[in-house]
Amino acid sequence: MIPTPPKPRFEPGTRVRVTQHVRVGHREWTTQVVGIVEREGVRPLGGMEMGGKGLYARQQTIRLRRDDGEIIDVALDEQSELVEVPA
C-alpha cells in the first residue's frame, strides 16, 4: 500500500525556524534556517535503480523563502524542530 502524504503543518506565508542537529562522533553541529513557507511536500528517496520503491520510500521536505529572496528546500527528519516565528 502506498501511503498518502502528510497534511501540511503550516499555511503558506507562515514564518518558521527550522533547527537541525547532526551528530558526528562526539561532536554535534546545529543548523538553523528562518524563512517563509512556500509549500510542504515529500520527495522520493534513492534513484532510478530503486524502481517502484520510490513510490513508498519518501522524505518530508519544506520549501522556504529566506529574507534575502533565496528559495531553499529543507529535508526534514524526526529530530527536526520547526517553530513558528512572529513576523
JSON list of N, CA and C in Angstrom, two decimals, residues 7-56:
[
{"chain": "A", "resi": 7, "resn": "LYS", "atom": "N", "xyz": [-0.42, 15.73, 6.07]},
{"chain": "A", "resi": 7, "resn": "LYS", "atom": "CA", "xyz": [-1.06, 17.04, 5.92]},
{"chain": "A", "resi": 7, "resn": "LYS", "atom": "C", "xyz": [-0.07, 18.13, 6.31]},
{"chain": "A", "resi": 8, "resn": "PRO", "atom": "N", "xyz": [-0.08, 19.26, 5.60]},
{"chain": "A", "resi": 8, "resn": "PRO", "atom": "CA", "xyz": [0.85, 20.35, 5.92]},
{"chain": "A", "resi": 8, "resn": "PRO", "atom": "C", "xyz": [0.62, 20.88, 7.33]},
{"chain": "A", "resi": 9, "resn": "ARG", "atom": "N", "xyz": [1.70, 21.20, 8.02]},
{"chain": "A", "resi": 9, "resn": "ARG", "atom": "CA", "xyz": [1.61, 21.74, 9.38]},
{"chain": "A", "resi": 9, "resn": "ARG", "atom": "C", "xyz": [1.47, 23.25, 9.39]},
{"chain": "A", "resi": 10, "resn": "PHE", "atom": "N", "xyz": [1.97, 23.91, 8.34]},
{"chain": "A", "resi": 10, "resn": "PHE", "atom": "CA", "xyz": [1.98, 25.37, 8.30]},
{"chain": "A", "resi": 10, "resn": "PHE", "atom": "C", "xyz": [1.31, 25.84, 7.01]},
{"chain": "A", "resi": 11, "resn": "GLU", "atom": "N", "xyz": [0.59, 26.95, 7.12]},
{"chain": "A", "resi": 11, "resn": "GLU", "atom": "CA", "xyz": [-0.01, 27.58, 5.96]},
{"chain": "A", "resi": 11, "resn": "GLU", "atom": "C", "xyz": [1.08, 28.29, 5.17]},
{"chain": "A", "resi": 12, "resn": "PRO", "atom": "N", "xyz": [0.97, 28.34, 3.83]},
{"chain": "A", "resi": 12, "resn": "PRO", "atom": "CA", "xyz": [1.93, 29.13, 3.06]},
{"chain": "A", "resi": 12, "resn": "PRO", "atom": "C", "xyz": [1.89, 30.59, 3.53]},
{"chain": "A", "resi": 13, "resn": "GLY", "atom": "N", "xyz": [3.07, 31.19, 3.66]},
{"chain": "A", "resi": 13, "resn": "GLY", "atom": "CA", "xyz": [3.18, 32.56, 4.15]},
{"chain": "A", "resi": 13, "resn": "GLY", "atom": "C", "xyz": [3.54, 32.64, 5.63]},
{"chain": "A", "resi": 14, "resn": "THR", "atom": "N", "xyz": [3.56, 31.49, 6.32]},
{"chain": "A", "resi": 14, "resn": "THR", "atom": "CA", "xyz": [3.93, 31.47, 7.73]},
{"chain": "A", "resi": 14, "resn": "THR", "atom": "C", "xyz": [5.45, 31.53, 7.86]},
{"chain": "A", "resi": 15, "resn": "ARG", "atom": "N", "xyz": [5.93, 32.33, 8.79]},
{"chain": "A", "resi": 15, "resn": "ARG", "atom": "CA", "xyz": [7.37, 32.43, 9.02]},
{"chain": "A", "resi": 15, "resn": "ARG", "atom": "C", "xyz": [7.77, 31.37, 10.05]},
{"chain": "A", "resi": 16, "resn": "VAL", "atom": "N", "xyz": [8.76, 30.54, 9.71]},
{"chain": "A", "resi": 16, "resn": "VAL", "atom": "CA", "xyz": [9.18, 29.45, 10.59]},
{"chain": "A", "resi": 16, "resn": "VAL", "atom": "C", "xyz": [10.70, 29.42, 10.72]},
{"chain": "A", "resi": 17, "resn": "ARG", "atom": "N", "xyz": [11.16, 28.77, 11.80]},
{"chain": "A", "resi": 17, "resn": "ARG", "atom": "CA", "xyz": [12.58, 28.50, 12.01]},
{"chain": "A", "resi": 17, "resn": "ARG", "atom": "C", "xyz": [12.74, 26.98, 12.08]},
{"chain": "A", "resi": 18, "resn": "VAL", "atom": "N", "xyz": [13.64, 26.45, 11.25]},
{"chain": "A", "resi": 18, "resn": "VAL", "atom": "CA", "xyz": [13.95, 25.02, 11.24]},
{"chain": "A", "resi": 18, "resn": "VAL", "atom": "C", "xyz": [15.32, 24.84, 11.87]},
{"chain": "A", "resi": 19, "resn": "THR", "atom": "N", "xyz": [15.38, 24.03, 12.92]},
{"chain": "A", "resi": 19, "resn": "THR", "atom": "CA", "xyz": [16.64, 23.73, 13.60]},
{"chain": "A", "resi": 19, "resn": "THR", "atom": "C", "xyz": [16.91, 22.25, 13.45]},
{"chain": "A", "resi": 20, "resn": "GLN", "atom": "N", "xyz": [18.13, 21.92, 13.01]},
{"chain": "A", "resi": 20, "resn": "GLN", "atom": "CA", "xyz": [18.52, 20.53, 12.85]},
{"chain": "A", "resi": 20, "resn": "GLN", "atom": "C", "xyz": [19.87, 20.30, 13.54]},
{"chain": "A", "resi": 21, "resn": "HIS", "atom": "N", "xyz": [20.01, 19.13, 14.15]},
{"chain": "A", "resi": 21, "resn": "HIS", "atom": "CA", "xyz": [21.24, 18.74, 14.83]},
{"chain": "A", "resi": 21, "resn": "HIS", "atom": "C", "xyz": [21.82, 17.53, 14.12]},
{"chain": "A", "resi": 22, "resn": "VAL", "atom": "N", "xyz": [23.11, 17.60, 13.83]},
{"chain": "A", "resi": 22, "resn": "VAL", "atom": "CA", "xyz": [23.81, 16.48, 13.20]},
{"chain": "A", "resi": 22, "resn": "VAL", "atom": "C", "xyz": [24.92, 16.06, 14.14]},
{"chain": "A", "resi": 23, "resn": "ARG", "atom": "N", "xyz": [24.92, 14.80, 14.49]},
{"chain": "A", "resi": 23, "resn": "ARG", "atom": "CA", "xyz": [25.94, 14.30, 15.41]},
{"chain": "A", "resi": 23, "resn": "ARG", "atom": "C", "xyz": [26.92, 13.43, 14.64]},
{"chain": "A", "resi": 24, "resn": "VAL", "atom": "N", "xyz": [28.21, 13.76, 14.78]},
{"chain": "A", "resi": 24, "resn": "VAL", "atom": "CA", "xyz": [29.27, 13.00, 14.14]},
{"chain": "A", "resi": 24, "resn": "VAL", "atom": "C", "xyz": [30.30, 12.69, 15.22]},
{"chain": "A", "resi": 25, "resn": "GLY", "atom": "N", "xyz": [30.36, 11.43, 15.63]},
{"chain": "A", "resi": 25, "resn": "GLY", "atom": "CA", "xyz": [31.27, 11.06, 16.71]},
{"chain": "A", "resi": 25, "resn": "GLY", "atom": "C", "xyz": [30.86, 11.75, 17.99]},
{"chain": "A", "resi": 26, "resn": "HIS", "atom": "N", "xyz": [31.78, 12.44, 18.63]},
{"chain": "A", "resi": 26, "resn": "HIS", "atom": "CA", "xyz": [31.48, 13.14, 19.87]},
{"chain": "A", "resi": 26, "resn": "HIS", "atom": "C", "xyz": [31.09, 14.60, 19.64]},
{"chain": "A", "resi": 27, "resn": "ARG", "atom": "N", "xyz": [31.01, 15.02, 18.39]},
{"chain": "A", "resi": 27, "resn": "ARG", "atom": "CA", "xyz": [30.66, 16.40, 18.06]},
{"chain": "A", "resi": 27, "resn": "ARG", "atom": "C", "xyz": [29.21, 16.49, 17.61]},
{"chain": "A", "resi": 28, "resn": "GLU", "atom": "N", "xyz": [28.63, 17.66, 17.80]},
{"chain": "A", "resi": 28, "resn": "GLU", "atom": "CA", "xyz": [27.27, 17.91, 17.31]},
{"chain": "A", "resi": 28, "resn": "GLU", "atom": "C", "xyz": [27.24, 19.28, 16.65]},
{"chain": "A", "resi": 29, "resn": "TRP", "atom": "N", "xyz": [26.73, 19.32, 15.43]},
{"chain": "A", "resi": 29, "resn": "TRP", "atom": "CA", "xyz": [26.58, 20.57, 14.69]},
{"chain": "A", "resi": 29, "resn": "TRP", "atom": "C", "xyz": [25.11, 20.94, 14.66]},
{"chain": "A", "resi": 30, "resn": "THR", "atom": "N", "xyz": [24.85, 22.22, 14.80]},
{"chain": "A", "resi": 30, "resn": "THR", "atom": "CA", "xyz": [23.48, 22.71, 14.76]},
{"chain": "A", "resi": 30, "resn": "THR", "atom": "C", "xyz": [23.35, 23.69, 13.61]},
{"chain": "A", "resi": 31, "resn": "THR", "atom": "N", "xyz": [22.28, 23.53, 12.83]},
{"chain": "A", "resi": 31, "resn": "THR", "atom": "CA", "xyz": [22.00, 24.47, 11.75]},
{"chain": "A", "resi": 31, "resn": "THR", "atom": "C", "xyz": [20.60, 25.04, 11.96]},
{"chain": "A", "resi": 32, "resn": "GLN", "atom": "N", "xyz": [20.42, 26.30, 11.59]},
{"chain": "A", "resi": 32, "resn": "GLN", "atom": "CA", "xyz": [19.12, 26.94, 11.67]},
{"chain": "A", "resi": 32, "resn": "GLN", "atom": "C", "xyz": [18.84, 27.69, 10.38]},
{"chain": "A", "resi": 33, "resn": "VAL", "atom": "N", "xyz": [17.60, 27.61, 9.96]},
{"chain": "A", "resi": 33, "resn": "VAL", "atom": "CA", "xyz": [17.15, 28.34, 8.77]},
{"chain": "A", "resi": 33, "resn": "VAL", "atom": "C", "xyz": [15.84, 29.01, 9.12]},
{"chain": "A", "resi": 34, "resn": "VAL", "atom": "N", "xyz": [15.72, 30.29, 8.80]},
{"chain": "A", "resi": 34, "resn": "VAL", "atom": "CA", "xyz": [14.47, 31.03, 9.03]},
{"chain": "A", "resi": 34, "resn": "VAL", "atom": "C", "xyz": [13.97, 31.50, 7.68]},
{"chain": "A", "resi": 35, "resn": "GLY", "atom": "N", "xyz": [12.68, 31.30, 7.45]},
{"chain": "A", "resi": 35, "resn": "GLY", "atom": "CA", "xyz": [12.10, 31.74, 6.19]},
{"chain": "A", "resi": 35, "resn": "GLY", "atom": "C", "xyz": [10.59, 31.62, 6.19]},
{"chain": "A", "resi": 36, "resn": "ILE", "atom": "N", "xyz": [10.00, 32.02, 5.08]},
{"chain": "A", "resi": 36, "resn": "ILE", "atom": "CA", "xyz": [8.56, 31.98, 4.90]},
{"chain": "A", "resi": 36, "resn": "ILE", "atom": "C", "xyz": [8.21, 30.73, 4.11]},
{"chain": "A", "resi": 37, "resn": "VAL", "atom": "N", "xyz": [7.24, 29.97, 4.62]},
{"chain": "A", "resi": 37, "resn": "VAL", "atom": "CA", "xyz": [6.85, 28.71, 3.99]},
{"chain": "A", "resi": 37, "resn": "VAL", "atom": "C", "xyz": [6.21, 28.97, 2.64]},
{"chain": "A", "resi": 38, "resn": "GLU", "atom": "N", "xyz": [6.72, 28.30, 1.62]},
{"chain": "A", "resi": 38, "resn": "GLU", "atom": "CA", "xyz": [6.09, 28.33, 0.30]},
{"chain": "A", "resi": 38, "resn": "GLU", "atom": "C", "xyz": [5.23, 27.09, 0.10]},
{"chain": "A", "resi": 39, "resn": "ARG", "atom": "N", "xyz": [5.78, 25.94, 0.53]},
{"chain": "A", "resi": 39, "resn": "ARG", "atom": "CA", "xyz": [5.00, 24.70, 0.45]},
{"chain": "A", "resi": 39, "resn": "ARG", "atom": "C", "xyz": [5.69, 23.61, 1.26]},
{"chain": "A", "resi": 40, "resn": "GLU", "atom": "N", "xyz": [4.92, 22.61, 1.61]},
{"chain": "A", "resi": 40, "resn": "GLU", "atom": "CA", "xyz": [5.45, 21.41, 2.25]},
{"chain": "A", "resi": 40, "resn": "GLU", "atom": "C", "xyz": [5.14, 20.24, 1.34]},
{"chain": "A", "resi": 41, "resn": "GLY", "atom": "N", "xyz": [6.01, 19.25, 1.35]},
{"chain": "A", "resi": 41, "resn": "GLY", "atom": "CA", "xyz": [5.77, 18.10, 0.48]},
{"chain": "A", "resi": 41, "resn": "GLY", "atom": "C", "xyz": [6.65, 16.93, 0.83]},
{"chain": "A", "resi": 42, "resn": "VAL", "atom": "N", "xyz": [6.71, 15.98, -0.08]},
{"chain": "A", "resi": 42, "resn": "VAL", "atom": "CA", "xyz": [7.57, 14.81, 0.07]},
{"chain": "A", "resi": 42, "resn": "VAL", "atom": "C", "xyz": [8.33, 14.60, -1.23]},
{"chain": "A", "resi": 43, "resn": "ARG", "atom": "N", "xyz": [9.48, 13.94, -1.12]},
{"chain": "A", "resi": 43, "resn": "ARG", "atom": "CA", "xyz": [10.24, 13.61, -2.31]},
{"chain": "A", "resi": 43, "resn": "ARG", "atom": "C", "xyz": [10.71, 12.17, -2.20]},
{"chain": "A", "resi": 44, "resn": "PRO", "atom": "N", "xyz": [10.87, 11.49, -3.33]},
{"chain": "A", "resi": 44, "resn": "PRO", "atom": "CA", "xyz": [11.31, 10.09, -3.27]},
{"chain": "A", "resi": 44, "resn": "PRO", "atom": "C", "xyz": [12.76, 9.98, -2.84]},
{"chain": "A", "resi": 45, "resn": "LEU", "atom": "N", "xyz": [13.07, 8.93, -2.12]},
{"chain": "A", "resi": 45, "resn": "LEU", "atom": "CA", "xyz": [14.44, 8.63, -1.73]},
{"chain": "A", "resi": 45, "resn": "LEU", "atom": "C", "xyz": [15.07, 7.71, -2.76]},
{"chain": "A", "resi": 46, "resn": "GLY", "atom": "N", "xyz": [16.37, 7.76, -2.90]},
{"chain": "A", "resi": 46, "resn": "GLY", "atom": "CA", "xyz": [17.05, 6.87, -3.84]},
{"chain": "A", "resi": 46, "resn": "GLY", "atom": "C", "xyz": [16.99, 7.41, -5.25]},
{"chain": "A", "resi": 47, "resn": "GLY", "atom": "N", "xyz": [17.27, 6.55, -6.19]},
{"chain": "A", "resi": 47, "resn": "GLY", "atom": "CA", "xyz": [17.31, 6.97, -7.58]},
{"chain": "A", "resi": 47, "resn": "GLY", "atom": "C", "xyz": [16.54, 6.02, -8.47]},
{"chain": "A", "resi": 48, "resn": "MET", "atom": "N", "xyz": [16.85, 6.07, -9.75]},
{"chain": "A", "resi": 48, "resn": "MET", "atom": "CA", "xyz": [16.16, 5.24, -10.73]},
{"chain": "A", "resi": 48, "resn": "MET", "atom": "C", "xyz": [16.32, 3.75, -10.44]},
{"chain": "A", "resi": 49, "resn": "GLU", "atom": "N", "xyz": [17.45, 3.38, -9.83]},
{"chain": "A", "resi": 49, "resn": "GLU", "atom": "CA", "xyz": [17.70, 1.97, -9.59]},
{"chain": "A", "resi": 49, "resn": "GLU", "atom": "C", "xyz": [16.73, 1.36, -8.58]},
{"chain": "A", "resi": 50, "resn": "MET", "atom": "N", "xyz": [16.02, 2.21, -7.83]},
{"chain": "A", "resi": 50, "resn": "MET", "atom": "CA", "xyz": [15.07, 1.68, -6.84]},
{"chain": "A", "resi": 50, "resn": "MET", "atom": "C", "xyz": [13.77, 1.22, -7.49]},
{"chain": "A", "resi": 51, "resn": "GLY", "atom": "N", "xyz": [13.50, 1.65, -8.68]},
{"chain": "A", "resi": 51, "resn": "GLY", "atom": "CA", "xyz": [12.28, 1.24, -9.35]},
{"chain": "A", "resi": 51, "resn": "GLY", "atom": "C", "xyz": [11.04, 1.68, -8.60]},
{"chain": "A", "resi": 52, "resn": "GLY", "atom": "N", "xyz": [10.13, 0.74, -8.37]},
{"chain": "A", "resi": 52, "resn": "GLY", "atom": "CA", "xyz": [8.86, 1.05, -7.70]},
{"chain": "A", "resi": 52, "resn": "GLY", "atom": "C", "xyz": [8.99, 1.43, -6.26]},
{"chain": "A", "resi": 53, "resn": "LYS", "atom": "N", "xyz": [10.14, 1.19, -5.64]},
{"chain": "A", "resi": 53, "resn": "LYS", "atom": "CA", "xyz": [10.32, 1.54, -4.23]},
{"chain": "A", "resi": 53, "resn": "LYS", "atom": "C", "xyz": [10.23, 3.04, -4.01]},
{"chain": "A", "resi": 54, "resn": "GLY", "atom": "N", "xyz": [10.48, 3.82, -5.03]},
{"chain": "A", "resi": 54, "resn": "GLY", "atom": "CA", "xyz": [10.40, 5.27, -4.91]},
{"chain": "A", "resi": 54, "resn": "GLY", "atom": "C", "xyz": [9.00, 5.76, -4.63]},
{"chain": "A", "resi": 55, "resn": "LEU", "atom": "N", "xyz": [8.00, 4.90, -4.83]},
{"chain": "A", "resi": 55, "resn": "LEU", "atom": "CA", "xyz": [6.62, 5.30, -4.57]},
{"chain": "A", "resi": 55, "resn": "LEU", "atom": "C", "xyz": [6.30, 5.33, -3.08]},
{"chain": "A", "resi": 56, "resn": "TYR", "atom": "N", "xyz": [6.98, 4.52, -2.30]},
{"chain": "A", "resi": 56, "resn": "TYR", "atom": "CA", "xyz": [6.66, 4.48, -0.88]},
{"chain": "A", "resi": 56, "resn": "TYR", "atom": "C", "xyz": [7.81, 4.91, 0.03]}
]
